[in-house]
Structure formats: C-alpha cells, structure tokens
Amino acid sequence: GAGVSQSPSNKVTEKGKDVELRCDPISGHTALYWYRQSLGQGLEFLIYFQGNSAPDKSGLPSDRFSAERTGGSVSTLTIQRTQQEDSAVYLCASSLRPDRASNQPQHFGDGTRLSIL
Amino acid sequence: GQNIDQPTEMTATEGAIVQINCTYQTSGFNGLFWYQQHAGEAPTFLSYNVLDGLEEKGRFSSFLSRSKGYSYLLLKELQMKDSASYLCAVRDKAAGNKLTFGGGTRVLVKP
C-alpha cells in the first residue's frame, strides 16, 4: 500500500493476556518506529529499527514489551502479561534512513487502540 | 537526552493568527518537525526546519533559531478545521537521529 498499515485497528483483551500488534511500513523505508500515546498525551517513544543495525530499545517501559522486524520490513510489537496501564494507542511510523535524509519526515499509521480490561 | 517544551493548550478565534512556541535542548540537533494531529487520527507532517529562519507553506509557517533552541509554528487565517493538537519533534544525532516529540499543544478554534 501507499502508507503505513497497522493491524488490528482495535484490540480489547483481558489483563494478563499477551497481545501482538503489527506494522507494515512504506515500501523502501528502512527506518521503523513504535510509539505509545495515552489519551490527551504526547507520543512516547518505544523502539526504533534502522536497517540491519541493532534496534534502539531505550523506550521500552518494561521487559514485558518486545518488538521484532523481520526481513527489514514488517514489524510486530508484543506485550506479554498485559496490564491495565498498557491501554493506549500504539502508533507505528516509518521513514527513509534519517542519517542520510534528515529532512525526511516520519509517516504514521493509523495506530492500534489497545484496551485492557 | 532531549527536553522539548510546548504549551498544553491554546484558544483562538476563527480568522485570527495563533503562534505555538517550542523550546528544546539537544546535543546533536539535526532538524525540527511540526506535526498536526486531529483527535483520534494519526499525526501528519506539516513542516521541517534545520537552518535558522522562516519556512512558509500557505497558511502555516515555521521558524527556527538554533542558538536559542526555539521554534514556533504560526497558523494564519484560522479555520475551524485547524482545531487539533500540534506536535513539535526534534531529530538528534546523539540519539541515533530518531525523533523525540513534545507533549503537543491542543489548539481550539472558536467561531
């Protein structure tokens, strides 16, 4: 597709369950980012992938959170043993390689709205 | 790390002008972005500044002063559809060139 695609758009699950969120970036974009946004708040950085480099995981809030990016394209964000405070919108973005194209913006998907009961 | 500050909320009248300020602290500044986010939607790119000065794009302009760690987004001839959150984001070489976002400024345009 032309834009960043995320699935599912909405996810409701019970506390303690694991969830997996998917992001399909724009074709040709080597950089991929995950953010979390709580209601009325700004974007909280979670993790950043750039090509084959080791990901920047500095924003992951706990070891229950993990992400992978297979084949340099699709990424999945996994949250294990979900807690109610994990409820938020999870946004994925992609861009061209920022160190070679610093003026290139990140393009965002529509997000996954996660609700933990 | 980065520190990015912007006001939480602003109110303005349709047809007027609003200026949203953003101050930042970085060790390896490599560009500043402004995004617009309507409620329940994804952020969309508005503008980019890396050199000092003003960039104009129709009703929207963005200004940067690197020495002061300061930017503003100027919205002219406000329309009701401009009611949204406006996010300031800074790219920092020292942080792997990823964007760090401010908390966003919610702008409410009143008739």
mmCIF file of C-alpha atoms in Angstrom:
data_model
loop_
_atom_site.group_PDB
_atom_site.id
_atom_site.type_symbol
_atom_site.label_atom_id
_atom_site.label_comp_id
_atom_site.label_asym_id
_atom_site.label_seq_id
_atom_site.Cartn_x
_atom_site.Cartn_y
_atom_site.Cartn_z
ATOM 1 C CA GLY A 1 0.000 0.000 0.000
ATOM 2 C CA ALA A 2 0.912 3.632 -0.202
ATOM 3 C CA GLY A 3 1.014 4.335 3.527
ATOM 4 C CA VAL A 4 1.953 2.715 6.827
ATOM 5 C CA SER A 5 -0.508 -0.018 7.663
ATOM 6 C CA GLN A 6 -1.234 -1.209 11.195
ATOM 7 C CA SER A 7 -3.373 -4.060 12.441
ATOM 8 C CA PRO A 8 -5.575 -4.601 14.250
ATOM 9 C CA SER A 9 -7.100 -1.128 14.425
ATOM 10 C CA ASN A 10 -8.703 -2.002 17.769
ATOM 11 C CA LYS A 11 -7.868 -4.671 20.319
ATOM 12 C CA VAL A 12 -9.702 -5.428 23.545
ATOM 13 C CA THR A 13 -8.230 -8.081 25.793
ATOM 14 C CA GLU A 14 -8.197 -9.235 29.366
ATOM 15 C CA LYS A 15 -5.479 -8.338 31.820
ATOM 16 C CA GLY A 16 -2.724 -10.940 31.796
ATOM 17 C CA LYS A 17 -3.110 -11.947 28.148
ATOM 18 C CA ASP A 18 -0.402 -11.436 25.532
ATOM 19 C CA VAL A 19 -1.053 -9.199 22.508
ATOM 20 C CA GLU A 20 0.721 -8.783 19.205
ATOM 21 C CA LEU A 21 0.480 -5.627 17.119
ATOM 22 C CA ARG A 22 1.582 -5.471 13.501
ATOM 23 C CA CYS A 23 3.070 -2.695 11.388
ATOM 24 C CA ASP A 24 3.688 -2.746 7.639
ATOM 25 C CA PRO A 25 5.872 0.254 6.703
ATOM 26 C CA ILE A 26 6.011 2.191 3.460
ATOM 27 C CA SER A 27 7.937 0.244 0.844
ATOM 28 C CA GLY A 28 11.570 1.354 0.735
ATOM 29 C CA HIS A 29 11.575 2.899 4.203
ATOM 30 C CA THR A 30 14.460 1.448 6.179
ATOM 31 C CA ALA A 31 13.596 3.150 9.470
ATOM 32 C CA LEU A 32 10.652 1.992 11.587
ATOM 33 C CA TYR A 33 9.470 3.395 14.917
ATOM 34 C CA TRP A 34 6.932 2.410 17.550
ATOM 35 C CA TYR A 35 5.292 4.974 19.840
ATOM 36 C CA ARG A 36 2.646 4.842 22.522
ATOM 37 C CA GLN A 37 0.088 7.601 23.069
ATOM 38 C CA SER A 38 -2.211 7.751 26.053
ATOM 39 C CA LEU A 39 -5.402 9.816 25.843
ATOM 40 C CA GLY A 40 -4.620 13.519 25.541
ATOM 41 C CA GLN A 41 -0.881 12.941 25.837
ATOM 42 C CA GLY A 42 2.122 13.264 23.547
ATOM 43 C CA LEU A 43 3.971 10.449 21.804
ATOM 44 C CA GLU A 44 6.109 8.191 23.979
ATOM 45 C CA PHE A 45 8.975 6.597 22.044
ATOM 46 C CA LEU A 46 9.228 2.820 22.426
ATOM 47 C CA ILE A 47 11.656 1.343 19.895
ATOM 48 C CA TYR A 48 13.458 2.227 16.643
ATOM 49 C CA PHE A 49 14.724 -0.051 13.879
ATOM 50 C CA GLN A 50 17.148 1.128 11.205
ATOM 51 C CA GLY A 51 18.117 -1.346 8.517
ATOM 52 C CA ASN A 52 20.192 -4.223 9.883
ATOM 53 C CA SER A 53 21.500 -2.261 12.858
ATOM 54 C CA ALA A 54 20.679 -3.317 16.400
ATOM 55 C CA PRO A 55 17.382 -1.659 17.379
ATOM 56 C CA ASP A 56 17.233 1.215 19.845
ATOM 57 C CA LYS A 57 15.102 -0.266 22.607
ATOM 58 C CA SER A 58 15.676 2.550 25.071
ATOM 59 C CA GLY A 59 11.989 3.486 25.258
ATOM 60 C CA LEU A 60 10.517 0.086 26.101
ATOM 61 C CA PRO A 61 8.854 0.546 29.511
ATOM 62 C CA SER A 62 9.417 -2.990 30.827
ATOM 63 C CA ASP A 63 10.621 -6.435 29.815
ATOM 64 C CA ARG A 64 7.030 -7.353 29.011
ATOM 65 C CA PHE A 65 7.449 -5.320 25.831
ATOM 66 C CA SER A 66 9.405 -6.600 22.838
ATOM 67 C CA ALA A 67 9.485 -5.968 19.120
ATOM 68 C CA GLU A 68 11.000 -7.521 16.081
ATOM 69 C CA ARG A 69 11.321 -6.630 12.461
ATOM 70 C CA THR A 70 11.622 -9.495 10.039
ATOM 71 C CA GLY A 71 13.286 -9.101 6.665
ATOM 72 C CA GLY A 72 13.697 -5.390 7.190
ATOM 73 C CA SER A 73 10.007 -4.788 6.551
ATOM 74 C CA VAL A 74 7.057 -5.833 8.721
ATOM 75 C CA SER A 75 7.370 -5.313 12.469
ATOM 76 C CA THR A 76 5.466 -6.805 15.386
ATOM 77 C CA LEU A 77 5.236 -5.302 18.860
ATOM 78 C CA THR A 78 4.450 -7.883 21.535
ATOM 79 C CA ILE A 79 3.172 -7.101 25.012
ATOM 80 C CA GLN A 80 3.193 -10.013 27.415
ATOM 81 C CA ARG A 81 1.023 -10.354 30.527
ATOM 82 C CA THR A 82 -0.830 -7.117 29.715
ATOM 83 C CA GLN A 83 -1.703 -4.672 32.489
ATOM 84 C CA GLN A 84 -4.415 -2.022 32.540
ATOM 85 C CA GLU A 85 -1.789 0.733 32.296
ATOM 86 C CA ASP A 86 -0.824 -0.687 28.875
ATOM 87 C CA SER A 87 -4.105 0.670 27.479
ATOM 88 C CA ALA A 88 -3.190 3.292 24.865
ATOM 89 C CA VAL A 89 -2.934 3.881 21.131
ATOM 90 C CA TYR A 90 0.187 2.256 19.685
ATOM 91 C CA LEU A 91 1.474 4.136 16.645
ATOM 92 C CA CYS A 92 3.979 2.914 14.103
ATOM 93 C CA ALA A 93 5.903 5.215 11.779
ATOM 94 C CA SER A 94 8.429 4.715 9.009
ATOM 95 C CA SER A 95 10.876 6.925 7.155
ATOM 96 C CA LEU A 96 13.829 6.882 4.818
ATOM 97 C CA ARG A 97 17.162 6.469 6.570
ATOM 98 C CA PRO A 98 17.335 9.606 8.777
ATOM 99 C CA ASP A 99 21.118 9.973 8.887
ATOM 100 C CA ARG A 100 21.206 10.284 5.090
ATOM 101 C CA ALA A 101 17.916 12.105 4.605
ATOM 102 C CA SER A 102 17.441 14.190 7.742
ATOM 103 C CA ASN A 103 14.708 16.284 6.138
ATOM 104 C CA GLN A 104 12.512 13.262 5.542
ATOM 105 C CA PRO A 105 9.578 13.108 7.942
ATOM 106 C CA GLN A 106 8.215 10.057 9.632
ATOM 107 C CA HIS A 107 4.931 8.813 8.205
ATOM 108 C CA PHE A 108 2.488 7.380 10.702
ATOM 109 C CA GLY A 109 -0.012 4.569 10.542
ATOM 110 C CA ASP A 110 -3.496 4.989 11.996
ATOM 111 C CA GLY A 111 -2.491 3.123 15.138
ATOM 112 C CA THR A 112 -3.871 0.257 17.182
ATOM 113 C CA ARG A 113 -6.171 1.244 20.035
ATOM 114 C CA LEU A 114 -5.449 -1.243 22.817
ATOM 115 C CA SER A 115 -7.848 -1.631 25.729
ATOM 116 C CA ILE A 116 -7.001 -3.891 28.661
ATOM 117 C CA LEU A 117 -10.000 -4.914 30.755
ATOM 118 C CA GLY B 1 18.506 13.294 26.451
ATOM 119 C CA GLN B 2 16.189 15.820 24.890
ATOM 120 C CA ASN B 3 13.851 18.236 26.622
ATOM 121 C CA ILE B 4 11.051 19.604 24.458
ATOM 122 C CA ASP B 5 8.540 22.064 25.878
ATOM 123 C CA GLN B 6 5.398 23.485 24.318
ATOM 124 C CA PRO B 7 2.217 24.919 25.828
ATOM 125 C CA THR B 8 -0.514 22.440 26.633
ATOM 126 C CA GLU B 9 -3.439 24.315 25.185
ATOM 127 C CA MET B 10 -4.300 27.480 23.241
ATOM 128 C CA THR B 11 -7.589 29.016 22.157
ATOM 129 C CA ALA B 12 -8.060 31.358 19.210
ATOM 130 C CA THR B 13 -10.821 32.800 17.076
ATOM 131 C CA GLU B 14 -11.643 31.809 13.523
ATOM 132 C CA GLY B 15 -9.781 34.065 11.078
ATOM 133 C CA ALA B 16 -7.144 35.045 13.637
ATOM 134 C CA ILE B 17 -3.477 34.060 13.993
ATOM 135 C CA VAL B 18 -2.001 31.713 16.578
ATOM 136 C CA GLN B 19 1.676 31.142 17.377
ATOM 137 C CA ILE B 20 2.722 27.893 19.065
ATOM 138 C CA ASN B 21 6.143 28.019 20.682
ATOM 139 C CA CYS B 22 8.505 25.100 21.185
ATOM 140 C CA THR B 23 11.772 25.121 23.103
ATOM 141 C CA TYR B 24 14.217 22.252 23.066
ATOM 142 C CA GLN B 25 17.579 21.094 24.371
ATOM 143 C CA THR B 26 19.645 18.647 22.334
ATOM 144 C CA SER B 27 23.300 17.770 21.997
ATOM 145 C CA GLY B 28 23.246 16.963 18.283
ATOM 146 C CA PHE B 29 20.435 18.951 16.676
ATOM 147 C CA ASN B 30 19.592 17.635 13.214
ATOM 148 C CA GLY B 31 16.228 19.140 12.351
ATOM 149 C CA LEU B 32 12.885 20.101 13.830
ATOM 150 C CA PHE B 33 9.482 18.923 12.627
ATOM 151 C CA TRP B 34 5.930 20.072 13.260
ATOM 152 C CA TYR B 35 3.051 17.619 13.016
ATOM 153 C CA GLN B 36 -0.727 18.100 13.181
ATOM 154 C CA GLN B 37 -2.892 15.509 14.891
ATOM 155 C CA HIS B 38 -6.659 15.597 14.840
ATOM 156 C CA ALA B 39 -8.421 13.735 17.644
ATOM 157 C CA GLY B 40 -8.441 10.009 17.008
ATOM 158 C CA GLU B 41 -6.186 10.265 13.976
ATOM 159 C CA ALA B 42 -2.509 9.753 13.193
ATOM 160 C CA PRO B 43 -0.093 12.692 13.207
ATOM 161 C CA THR B 44 0.531 14.220 9.772
ATOM 162 C CA PHE B 45 3.658 16.118 8.753
ATOM 163 C CA LEU B 46 3.386 19.918 8.482
ATOM 164 C CA SER B 47 6.868 21.419 8.286
ATOM 165 C CA TYR B 48 10.611 20.942 8.679
ATOM 166 C CA ASN B 49 13.345 23.365 9.727
ATOM 167 C CA VAL B 50 17.048 22.683 10.002
ATOM 168 C CA LEU B 51 18.511 26.143 9.283
ATOM 169 C CA ASP B 52 17.637 29.364 11.074
ATOM 170 C CA GLY B 53 14.766 31.333 9.654
ATOM 171 C CA LEU B 54 11.215 31.092 8.481
ATOM 172 C CA GLU B 55 9.697 28.422 6.260
ATOM 173 C CA GLU B 56 6.319 29.323 4.786
ATOM 174 C CA LYS B 57 3.742 26.890 3.449
ATOM 175 C CA GLY B 58 0.458 28.580 2.678
ATOM 176 C CA ARG B 59 -1.334 29.499 5.915
ATOM 177 C CA PHE B 60 1.298 27.728 8.021
ATOM 178 C CA SER B 61 4.822 28.986 8.742
ATOM 179 C CA SER B 62 7.535 27.603 10.975
ATOM 180 C CA PHE B 63 10.507 29.443 12.418
ATOM 181 C CA LEU B 64 13.746 28.153 13.909
ATOM 182 C CA SER B 65 16.528 29.688 15.980
ATOM 183 C CA ARG B 66 19.175 27.067 16.687
ATOM 184 C CA SER B 67 21.193 29.296 19.015
ATOM 185 C CA LYS B 68 18.128 29.807 21.214
ATOM 186 C CA GLY B 69 16.804 26.248 20.930
ATOM 187 C CA TYR B 70 13.500 27.743 19.852
ATOM 188 C CA SER B 71 10.897 27.221 17.164
ATOM 189 C CA TYR B 72 7.382 28.400 16.549
ATOM 190 C CA LEU B 73 4.539 27.334 14.300
ATOM 191 C CA LEU B 74 2.382 30.165 13.021
ATOM 192 C CA LEU B 75 -1.145 29.438 11.845
ATOM 193 C CA LYS B 76 -2.777 32.277 9.936
ATOM 194 C CA GLU B 77 -6.410 32.834 8.879
ATOM 195 C CA LEU B 78 -7.520 30.170 11.301
ATOM 196 C CA GLN B 79 -10.268 27.821 10.220
ATOM 197 C CA MET B 80 -12.433 25.571 12.384
ATOM 198 C CA LYS B 81 -10.701 22.531 10.868
ATOM 199 C CA ASP B 82 -7.395 23.751 12.350
ATOM 200 C CA SER B 83 -8.634 22.639 15.776
ATOM 201 C CA ALA B 84 -6.144 19.870 16.544
ATOM 202 C CA SER B 85 -3.008 19.062 18.512
ATOM 203 C CA TYR B 86 0.277 20.352 17.141
ATOM 204 C CA LEU B 87 3.384 18.340 17.953
ATOM 205 C CA CYS B 88 6.931 19.663 17.925
ATOM 206 C CA ALA B 89 9.594 16.983 17.316
ATOM 207 C CA VAL B 90 13.381 17.209 17.257
ATOM 208 C CA ARG B 91 15.866 14.953 15.489
ATOM 209 C CA ASP B 92 19.082 14.435 17.443
ATOM 210 C CA LYS B 93 22.211 12.844 16.003
ATOM 211 C CA ALA B 94 23.279 11.899 19.525
ATOM 212 C CA ALA B 95 20.085 9.833 19.810
ATOM 213 C CA GLY B 96 20.520 7.932 16.589
ATOM 214 C CA ASN B 97 18.590 10.515 14.591
ATOM 215 C CA LYS B 98 15.236 9.356 15.867
ATOM 216 C CA LEU B 99 12.547 11.993 16.519
ATOM 217 C CA THR B 100 11.645 12.949 20.070
ATOM 218 C CA PHE B 101 8.237 14.561 20.453
ATOM 219 C CA GLY B 102 6.989 17.253 22.763
ATOM 220 C CA GLY B 103 3.714 16.751 24.595
ATOM 221 C CA GLY B 104 1.732 18.598 21.940
ATOM 222 C CA THR B 105 -0.315 21.791 22.018
ATOM 223 C CA ARG B 106 -4.074 21.442 21.710
ATOM 224 C CA VAL B 107 -5.464 24.360 19.684
ATOM 225 C CA LEU B 108 -9.150 25.117 19.892
ATOM 226 C CA VAL B 109 -10.548 27.428 17.220
ATOM 227 C CA LYS B 110 -13.773 29.171 18.203
ATOM 228 C CA PRO B 111 -16.257 30.845 15.843
#
